Amino acid sequence: MTDTNPDLVCRDLTKDFDSFRAVDHVSFDVPKGSFFSILGPSGCGKTTLLRMIAGFQSPTSGDLQIKGKSMIGVPPNKRPVSMVFQHLALFPTMNIGDNVGFGLRQRGVARTEIARRVDEVLDRVGLPGVAARRINQLSGGQKQRVAIARCMVLEPDVLLLDEPLGALDLKLREHMKVELKSLQAAFDTTFVYITHDQSEALVMSDNIAVMNHGRFEQIGPPHEIYHKPDTAFVAGFVGDANKIDAKVASVNGAMVTLTSVGAEMRVEAPGSELIAGQEAQVFLRPEAVELTKSDHGAGEGDNVSACTVDAVLFNGANSSVIVRDQAGHLMNVAMPQTGSFSGLQVGDAVFTRWHPSQARCYPAATV
Ligand code: ATP
C-alpha cells in the first residue's frame, strides 16, 4: 500500500528570540517525495525555520513531526534528516569518497559496506569513479553533487537545503536548478529548500511557501503562487509586476472599477471584499499587457490606454518597453517576440491593452 501520509508536518511552529518573533505560527505539510520551497526576503525567518526542522534550534511553541513522529526534544543526529549548507562544508583535506562516507563512518558502518554505498551514491549523482579524487579537483557544480551525495548516502527521510546555489555564478545556478530537480525526482526523497530567489523556487518546486515577517503568506504550486497571489506581498515578491496605487470607484459583482490619477481601469476580483472609496493596489504582470500600434481589435471589456514609449530595454527574449499613459503613469510591458516592434523608438505612440482578469487588486491597508 502506498504511504500517503506527509513526511513532514509543522503545526503552529513559533520561535521567539527574547521579545522578537522570528517564526510566527507556521503550519504546513510536505507530502512524501515532493520538492517544497520556502521563499522569502532576507530576515523573514527561513533559516530559523529550517534550523528548527534540523534540530539545531528548539521551537518556542508548536509541533514538528517527521513520518508521524514528533521531533520536539529529539537531537539533530537522531532525526531522519540531513542538511546541505550554502557553503557545502565539504572537508578539503579528505578525498571525495571519504567526504561522502563521513556520516556512515560516524555511524560505525563496516568499511566494505561504506565503500559500496559511496560508489553507488556517486553513480546516482552522475559522478562515477571519482571517490579517490580530491575535492579541489571538482567544479562548483560537481561539488554541489558531492554535497548532496554525502547527505543522500545516509538515506534521510527529509533533505534540507539552505540556499545551496547561492554561492554559484548565474550560469551554473541556472544549470543546477534543473539538475537538483531531477536528482530529487531520481532519489524520490522529500526536499525542503530555502531561498530568496523566486526563480529557483518556481522552477524546482512542487509547492512553494512564501514567507514574510515570520509568517507564511501563501502555500501552493508555482503556477498558483505566480498567477493567483493571495496577498499584495506575494504579488510583488514573486515575479515582476507593475504596481498601481488606485481608489475603488465601484464594485459590480466580481468587477471592480478603479481610478488612478486621471486613469480608469477594471479588474476582475471575485471574492474580494473591496468597497467603493477604498484605497487599493493593482498588480499587473508585464507579460499580461499587450502592446499594439492601434486601438482597433481590442477584446470585449479590455482596458485600453494610449501611451508613448518612454524607454526600450533590450534584453533578448526578456526585452521590455516602458510606456507612459496620458495621465503620466509608467508601465513596464513585455516586448512582443514577433519582431514587429523591433524598430520601436522612444517617443513612439503605442497602445496597451489588458483584460480585467489579468490583474490582481488588494486593499492598500494590507500592503
Ligand atoms: P537570510 O536569507 O538573510 O538568511 P532568513 O530569512 O533566513 O534571512 P533568519 O536567519 O531566520 O532569516 O532570521 C530571522 C530573524 O531572526 C532576523 O531578524 C534575525 O536577525 C533574527 N535572528 C535569527 N537568529 C537569531 C538569534 N540567534 N538571536 C536573535 N535574533 C535572531
Short mmCIF file of C-alpha atoms and ligand atoms in Angstrom, two decimals:
data_model
loop_
_atom_site.label_atom_id
_atom_site.label_comp_id
_atom_site.label_asym_id
_atom_site.label_seq_id
_atom_site.Cartn_x
_atom_site.Cartn_y
_atom_site.Cartn_z
CA MET A 1 0.00 0.00 0.00
CA THR A 2 1.32 3.49 -0.80
CA ASP A 3 2.14 5.69 2.15
CA THR A 4 0.08 8.86 1.65
CA ASN A 5 0.98 10.49 4.99
CA PRO A 6 3.11 13.63 4.68
CA ASP A 7 6.80 13.18 5.52
CA LEU A 8 6.96 16.49 7.37
CA VAL A 9 4.22 18.23 9.34
CA CYS A 10 4.64 21.56 11.14
CA ARG A 11 1.86 22.89 13.35
CA ASP A 12 1.88 26.44 14.74
CA LEU A 13 5.65 26.41 14.86
CA THR A 14 6.87 29.57 16.60
CA LYS A 15 10.32 30.83 17.56
CA ASP A 16 10.95 33.85 19.76
CA PHE A 17 14.35 35.40 20.33
CA ASP A 18 13.63 37.38 23.53
CA SER A 19 10.78 39.68 22.52
CA PHE A 20 11.40 39.25 18.76
CA ARG A 21 9.24 36.65 16.99
CA ALA A 22 11.31 35.22 14.10
CA VAL A 23 8.84 32.45 13.15
CA ASP A 24 5.17 33.06 13.86
CA HIS A 25 2.68 30.16 14.00
CA VAL A 26 3.78 28.47 10.80
CA SER A 27 1.80 25.37 9.76
CA PHE A 28 2.38 23.21 6.70
CA ASP A 29 2.58 19.61 5.43
CA VAL A 30 5.14 18.33 2.96
CA PRO A 31 3.96 15.27 1.01
CA LYS A 32 6.36 12.37 0.70
CA GLY A 33 8.80 12.61 -2.20
CA SER A 34 7.95 16.21 -3.05
CA PHE A 35 10.05 19.34 -3.50
CA PHE A 36 8.92 22.07 -1.09
CA SER A 37 10.48 25.54 -1.15
CA ILE A 38 10.29 28.26 1.45
CA LEU A 39 10.72 31.55 -0.39
CA GLY A 40 11.10 34.93 1.25
CA PRO A 41 13.26 38.03 1.64
CA SER A 42 16.33 38.21 3.84
CA GLY A 43 15.44 38.17 7.53
CA CYS A 44 11.92 36.71 7.11
CA GLY A 45 12.75 33.64 9.22
CA LYS A 46 13.60 30.94 6.64
CA THR A 47 16.86 29.80 8.23
CA THR A 48 15.36 29.78 11.72
CA LEU A 49 12.54 27.54 10.44
CA LEU A 50 14.97 25.18 8.69
CA ARG A 51 17.18 25.00 11.79
CA MET A 52 14.15 24.00 13.87
CA ILE A 53 13.39 21.18 11.43
CA ALA A 54 17.04 20.07 11.56
CA GLY A 55 17.03 20.23 15.37
CA PHE A 56 19.71 22.94 15.72
CA GLN A 57 17.16 25.25 17.31
CA SER A 58 14.15 24.40 19.50
CA PRO A 59 10.77 25.95 18.84
CA THR A 60 9.26 28.23 21.49
CA SER A 61 5.94 26.51 20.81
CA GLY A 62 4.23 24.30 18.23
CA ASP A 63 4.88 20.81 16.95
CA LEU A 64 7.01 19.31 14.22
CA GLN A 65 6.62 15.73 13.04
CA ILE A 66 8.61 13.63 10.62
CA LYS A 67 6.91 10.46 9.38
CA GLY A 68 4.23 10.91 12.04
CA LYS A 69 6.67 11.17 14.97
CA SER A 70 7.13 14.38 16.95
CA MET A 71 10.69 15.67 16.78
CA ILE A 72 10.37 18.03 19.75
CA GLY A 73 13.31 17.30 22.04
CA VAL A 74 14.96 14.88 19.55
CA PRO A 75 18.63 15.89 18.96
CA PRO A 76 19.79 16.63 15.37
CA ASN A 77 21.77 13.40 14.97
CA LYS A 78 18.73 11.32 15.91
CA ARG A 79 16.42 12.95 13.34
CA PRO A 80 15.91 11.29 9.93
CA VAL A 81 17.02 14.49 8.19
CA SER A 82 20.18 15.65 6.52
CA MET A 83 21.19 19.18 5.52
CA VAL A 84 23.08 20.74 2.60
CA PHE A 85 24.58 24.10 3.56
CA GLN A 86 25.14 27.10 1.30
CA HIS A 87 28.91 26.73 1.59
CA LEU A 88 28.59 22.93 1.33
CA ALA A 89 31.01 22.35 4.27
CA LEU A 90 32.99 19.66 2.42
CA PHE A 91 36.29 18.62 4.06
CA PRO A 92 39.06 19.90 1.74
CA THR A 93 41.74 17.54 3.08
CA MET A 94 39.67 14.37 2.53
CA ASN A 95 39.13 12.77 -0.85
CA ILE A 96 35.63 12.63 -2.32
CA GLY A 97 34.90 9.09 -1.12
CA ASP A 98 35.89 9.94 2.46
CA ASN A 99 33.73 13.08 2.33
CA VAL A 100 30.72 11.13 1.13
CA GLY A 101 31.33 8.24 3.56
CA PHE A 102 31.88 10.52 6.58
CA GLY A 103 28.39 10.11 8.10
CA LEU A 104 28.45 6.34 7.61
CA ARG A 105 31.82 6.12 9.44
CA GLN A 106 30.32 8.14 12.30
CA ARG A 107 27.54 5.58 12.46
CA GLY A 108 30.04 2.73 12.66
CA VAL A 109 29.14 1.10 9.32
CA ALA A 110 31.68 -1.51 8.11
CA ARG A 111 34.36 -0.28 5.66
CA THR A 112 33.40 -2.54 2.77
CA GLU A 113 29.75 -1.53 3.15
CA ILE A 114 30.76 2.18 3.20
CA ALA A 115 32.80 1.75 0.02
CA ARG A 116 29.86 0.02 -1.70
CA ARG A 117 27.33 2.66 -0.68
CA VAL A 118 29.66 5.57 -1.52
CA ASP A 119 30.28 4.18 -5.03
CA GLU A 120 26.56 3.61 -5.52
CA VAL A 121 25.53 7.12 -4.47
CA LEU A 122 28.30 8.76 -6.54
CA ASP A 123 26.95 6.81 -9.50
CA ARG A 124 23.46 8.11 -8.80
CA VAL A 125 24.58 11.74 -8.72
CA GLY A 126 26.39 11.27 -12.03
CA LEU A 127 29.97 11.15 -10.67
CA PRO A 128 31.01 7.52 -11.09
CA GLY A 129 34.58 6.55 -10.23
CA VAL A 130 35.62 9.82 -8.55
CA ALA A 131 35.90 8.52 -4.96
CA ALA A 132 39.70 8.72 -4.88
CA ARG A 133 39.86 12.24 -6.30
CA ARG A 134 40.37 15.37 -4.24
CA ILE A 135 37.63 17.90 -3.57
CA ASN A 136 39.61 20.74 -5.18
CA GLN A 137 39.70 18.80 -8.48
CA LEU A 138 35.95 19.32 -8.87
CA SER A 139 33.97 22.14 -10.47
CA GLY A 140 31.42 24.13 -8.45
CA GLY A 141 28.53 22.07 -9.85
CA GLN A 142 30.30 18.77 -9.11
CA LYS A 143 30.95 19.89 -5.52
CA GLN A 144 27.20 20.50 -5.18
CA ARG A 145 26.55 16.95 -6.28
CA VAL A 146 29.12 15.59 -3.80
CA ALA A 147 27.43 17.57 -1.01
CA ILE A 148 24.10 16.03 -1.97
CA ALA A 149 25.64 12.55 -2.25
CA ARG A 150 27.11 12.95 1.24
CA CYS A 151 23.61 13.55 2.60
CA MET A 152 21.77 11.02 0.44
CA VAL A 153 24.11 8.16 1.36
CA LEU A 154 22.56 8.40 4.85
CA GLU A 155 19.12 7.77 3.32
CA PRO A 156 17.33 10.61 5.14
CA ASP A 157 13.53 10.88 5.05
CA VAL A 158 13.87 14.64 4.51
CA LEU A 159 16.74 16.56 2.90
CA LEU A 160 17.03 20.20 3.99
CA LEU A 161 18.79 22.60 1.63
CA ASP A 162 19.86 26.04 2.84
CA GLU A 163 20.30 28.23 -0.28
CA PRO A 164 22.81 25.74 -1.75
CA LEU A 165 23.06 27.57 -5.08
CA GLY A 166 23.69 31.00 -3.54
CA ALA A 167 27.46 30.91 -3.98
CA LEU A 168 27.43 29.82 -7.64
CA ASP A 169 27.67 32.10 -10.66
CA LEU A 170 24.49 32.81 -12.62
CA LYS A 171 25.06 30.36 -15.48
CA LEU A 172 25.88 27.45 -13.18
CA ARG A 173 22.93 28.32 -10.95
CA GLU A 174 20.58 28.08 -13.94
CA HIS A 175 22.02 24.68 -14.80
CA MET A 176 21.94 23.40 -11.21
CA LYS A 177 18.24 24.28 -10.83
CA VAL A 178 17.38 21.71 -13.45
CA GLU A 179 19.90 19.22 -12.08
CA LEU A 180 18.72 19.48 -8.47
CA LYS A 181 15.12 18.94 -9.51
CA SER A 182 16.00 15.81 -11.47
CA LEU A 183 18.19 14.48 -8.62
CA GLN A 184 15.27 14.97 -6.24
CA ALA A 185 12.95 13.09 -8.59
CA ALA A 186 15.51 10.29 -9.06
CA PHE A 187 16.03 9.84 -5.29
CA ASP A 188 12.29 10.28 -4.64
CA THR A 189 13.21 11.94 -1.34
CA THR A 190 11.38 14.85 0.27
CA PHE A 191 13.37 18.07 -0.24
CA VAL A 192 12.79 21.24 1.79
CA TYR A 193 14.64 24.08 0.13
CA ILE A 194 15.01 27.65 1.36
CA THR A 195 15.78 30.52 -0.95
CA HIS A 196 15.20 34.22 -1.54
CA ASP A 197 15.42 33.58 -5.31
CA GLN A 198 11.93 33.28 -6.76
CA SER A 199 13.16 31.74 -9.99
CA GLU A 200 14.81 28.83 -8.11
CA ALA A 201 11.58 28.22 -6.22
CA LEU A 202 9.37 28.48 -9.33
CA VAL A 203 11.50 26.14 -11.45
CA MET A 204 12.12 23.36 -8.93
CA SER A 205 9.21 23.16 -6.52
CA ASP A 206 6.06 21.09 -6.33
CA ASN A 207 4.87 23.55 -3.68
CA ILE A 208 6.16 26.92 -2.51
CA ALA A 209 5.52 28.68 0.79
CA VAL A 210 6.02 32.44 0.54
CA MET A 211 7.27 33.75 3.89
CA ASN A 212 7.19 37.33 5.19
CA HIS A 213 7.90 38.60 8.72
CA GLY A 214 7.92 35.08 10.18
CA ARG A 215 4.61 34.02 8.64
CA PHE A 216 3.57 32.04 5.58
CA GLU A 217 1.50 34.33 3.34
CA GLN A 218 0.62 31.60 0.83
CA ILE A 219 1.37 27.95 0.13
CA GLY A 220 0.71 26.50 -3.31
CA PRO A 221 2.14 25.13 -6.54
CA PRO A 222 4.32 27.57 -8.53
CA HIS A 223 1.68 28.45 -11.15
CA GLU A 224 -0.85 29.31 -8.43
CA ILE A 225 1.62 31.46 -6.49
CA TYR A 226 2.53 33.26 -9.72
CA HIS A 227 -0.90 33.68 -11.29
CA LYS A 228 -3.14 33.85 -8.23
CA PRO A 229 -1.19 35.52 -5.45
CA ASP A 230 -3.31 35.76 -2.30
CA THR A 231 -1.70 38.92 -0.97
CA ALA A 232 -0.06 42.09 -2.25
CA PHE A 233 3.24 40.91 -0.76
CA VAL A 234 3.17 37.67 -2.78
CA ALA A 235 2.14 39.54 -5.96
CA GLY A 236 5.03 41.97 -5.54
CA PHE A 237 7.69 39.48 -4.38
CA VAL A 238 7.14 36.68 -6.90
CA GLY A 239 7.75 37.71 -10.50
CA ASP A 240 7.76 41.21 -11.98
CA ALA A 241 4.65 43.32 -11.66
CA ASN A 242 3.52 46.87 -12.32
CA LYS A 243 2.12 48.19 -9.05
CA ILE A 244 -0.57 50.84 -9.44
CA ASP A 245 -1.98 52.79 -6.46
CA ALA A 246 -5.68 53.32 -7.10
CA LYS A 247 -9.04 54.01 -5.48
CA VAL A 248 -12.09 51.79 -5.83
CA ALA A 249 -14.77 53.72 -7.77
CA SER A 250 -17.40 50.97 -7.84
CA VAL A 251 -17.88 47.24 -7.37
CA ASN A 252 -20.27 45.34 -9.58
CA GLY A 253 -20.23 41.64 -8.71
CA ALA A 254 -16.69 40.46 -9.40
CA MET A 255 -15.86 43.55 -11.50
CA VAL A 256 -14.06 46.32 -9.65
CA THR A 257 -13.66 49.73 -11.32
CA LEU A 258 -10.74 51.77 -10.02
CA THR A 259 -9.35 55.21 -10.71
CA SER A 260 -5.75 56.26 -10.52
CA VAL A 261 -4.92 59.93 -11.16
CA GLY A 262 -6.94 60.52 -14.29
CA ALA A 263 -6.99 56.91 -15.47
CA GLU A 264 -9.75 54.34 -15.04
CA MET A 265 -9.34 50.58 -15.09
CA ARG A 266 -11.42 47.49 -14.49
CA VAL A 267 -10.15 44.44 -12.64
CA GLU A 268 -11.89 41.12 -12.03
CA ALA A 269 -11.60 40.33 -8.35
CA PRO A 270 -14.04 37.54 -7.47
CA GLY A 271 -14.50 37.13 -3.74
CA SER A 272 -12.61 40.30 -2.84
CA GLU A 273 -14.00 42.44 -0.06
CA LEU A 274 -13.16 45.73 -1.76
CA ILE A 275 -15.72 48.52 -1.37
CA ALA A 276 -16.23 51.81 -3.19
CA GLY A 277 -13.99 54.59 -1.87
CA GLN A 278 -11.32 52.19 -0.59
CA GLU A 279 -7.63 52.71 -1.40
CA ALA A 280 -6.23 49.71 -3.30
CA GLN A 281 -3.21 48.43 -5.17
CA VAL A 282 -3.40 46.84 -8.58
CA PHE A 283 -0.68 44.39 -9.73
CA LEU A 284 -0.24 43.71 -13.43
CA ARG A 285 2.46 41.47 -14.94
CA PRO A 286 4.48 42.95 -17.85
CA GLU A 287 3.61 39.90 -19.99
CA ALA A 288 -0.13 40.34 -19.29
CA VAL A 289 -0.16 43.64 -21.18
CA GLU A 290 -0.40 43.60 -24.95
CA LEU A 291 1.39 46.31 -26.90
CA THR A 292 -0.35 47.39 -30.11
CA LYS A 293 0.07 50.08 -32.74
CA SER A 294 -3.64 50.95 -32.91
CA ASP A 295 -6.63 50.77 -30.61
CA HIS A 296 -8.59 48.60 -33.07
CA GLY A 297 -9.31 44.98 -32.30
CA ALA A 298 -9.32 45.19 -28.50
CA GLY A 299 -11.29 42.39 -26.84
CA GLU A 300 -14.63 43.00 -25.14
CA GLY A 301 -14.06 44.81 -21.84
CA ASP A 302 -10.28 45.21 -22.28
CA ASN A 303 -8.54 48.11 -20.55
CA VAL A 304 -7.01 50.17 -23.37
CA SER A 305 -4.65 53.17 -22.97
CA ALA A 306 -2.95 55.45 -25.47
CA CYS A 307 0.71 55.74 -24.47
CA THR A 308 4.11 56.94 -25.63
CA VAL A 309 7.30 54.93 -25.41
CA ASP A 310 9.50 56.16 -22.54
CA ALA A 311 12.32 53.58 -22.85
CA VAL A 312 13.16 50.38 -24.71
CA LEU A 313 15.06 47.88 -22.52
CA PHE A 314 16.68 45.33 -24.82
CA ASN A 315 17.41 42.05 -23.01
CA GLY A 316 16.98 39.33 -25.65
CA ALA A 317 13.87 37.26 -25.01
CA ASN A 318 13.20 39.29 -21.84
CA SER A 319 13.17 42.69 -23.56
CA SER A 320 10.61 45.18 -22.33
CA VAL A 321 9.24 48.61 -23.07
CA ILE A 322 8.43 51.32 -20.55
CA VAL A 323 5.38 53.25 -21.71
CA ARG A 324 3.74 56.37 -20.28
CA ASP A 325 -0.03 56.84 -20.46
CA GLN A 326 -1.75 60.19 -20.88
CA ALA A 327 -2.10 60.62 -17.10
CA GLY A 328 1.67 60.13 -16.74
CA HIS A 329 1.68 56.57 -15.28
CA LEU A 330 4.65 54.43 -16.29
CA MET A 331 4.08 50.79 -17.14
CA ASN A 332 6.58 48.02 -17.89
CA VAL A 333 5.34 45.94 -20.84
CA ALA A 334 6.98 42.78 -22.22
CA MET A 335 8.29 43.34 -25.74
CA PRO A 336 6.29 41.16 -28.16
CA GLN A 337 8.54 38.41 -29.56
CA THR A 338 7.12 38.72 -33.08
CA GLY A 339 9.73 41.22 -34.25
CA SER A 340 7.03 43.68 -35.30
CA PHE A 341 8.19 46.12 -32.61
CA SER A 342 11.94 45.74 -33.19
CA GLY A 343 12.21 49.27 -34.59
CA LEU A 344 10.39 50.85 -31.62
CA GLN A 345 11.81 54.25 -30.61
CA VAL A 346 11.44 56.47 -27.57
CA GLY A 347 8.52 58.87 -28.19
CA ASP A 348 6.58 56.49 -30.50
CA ALA A 349 2.81 56.37 -29.99
CA VAL A 350 1.50 52.92 -28.95
CA PHE A 351 -1.49 51.41 -27.16
CA THR A 352 -1.61 48.99 -24.26
CA ARG A 353 -4.48 46.62 -23.63
CA TRP A 354 -5.13 44.06 -20.95
CA HIS A 355 -8.10 42.02 -19.85
CA PRO A 356 -9.59 42.69 -16.38
CA SER A 357 -8.89 39.05 -15.42
CA GLN A 358 -5.14 39.59 -15.93
CA ALA A 359 -4.61 41.92 -12.94
CA ARG A 360 -4.97 41.39 -9.20
CA CYS A 361 -6.08 44.01 -6.71
CA TYR A 362 -5.81 44.19 -2.94
CA PRO A 363 -6.82 46.66 -0.26
CA ALA A 364 -3.95 49.12 0.29
CA ALA A 365 -4.18 48.57 4.06
CA THR A 366 -2.80 45.01 3.80
CA VAL A 367 0.36 46.12 1.95
P1 ATP B 1 18.61 35.30 5.28
O1 ATP B 1 18.00 34.97 3.95
O2 ATP B 1 19.25 36.68 5.31
O3 ATP B 1 19.46 34.23 5.84
P2 ATP B 1 16.35 34.42 6.86
O4 ATP B 1 15.03 34.59 6.22
O5 ATP B 1 16.97 33.08 6.82
O6 ATP B 1 17.36 35.50 6.30
P3 ATP B 1 16.66 34.22 9.72
O7 ATP B 1 18.14 33.99 9.68
O8 ATP B 1 15.81 33.06 10.05
O9 ATP B 1 16.16 34.90 8.36
O10 ATP B 1 16.38 35.39 10.76
C1 ATP B 1 15.06 35.86 11.03
C2 ATP B 1 15.14 36.96 12.04
O11 ATP B 1 15.52 36.43 13.32
C3 ATP B 1 16.16 38.05 11.70
O12 ATP B 1 15.62 39.30 12.06
C4 ATP B 1 17.34 37.69 12.58
O13 ATP B 1 18.06 38.85 12.93
C5 ATP B 1 16.66 37.07 13.81
N1 ATP B 1 17.54 36.06 14.44
C6 ATP B 1 17.99 34.92 13.86
N2 ATP B 1 18.74 34.21 14.75
C7 ATP B 1 18.76 34.92 15.91
C8 ATP B 1 19.35 34.72 17.18
N3 ATP B 1 20.06 33.61 17.47
N4 ATP B 1 19.14 35.67 18.13
C9 ATP B 1 18.38 36.76 17.87
N5 ATP B 1 17.79 37.01 16.68
C10 ATP B 1 17.98 36.11 15.70
#
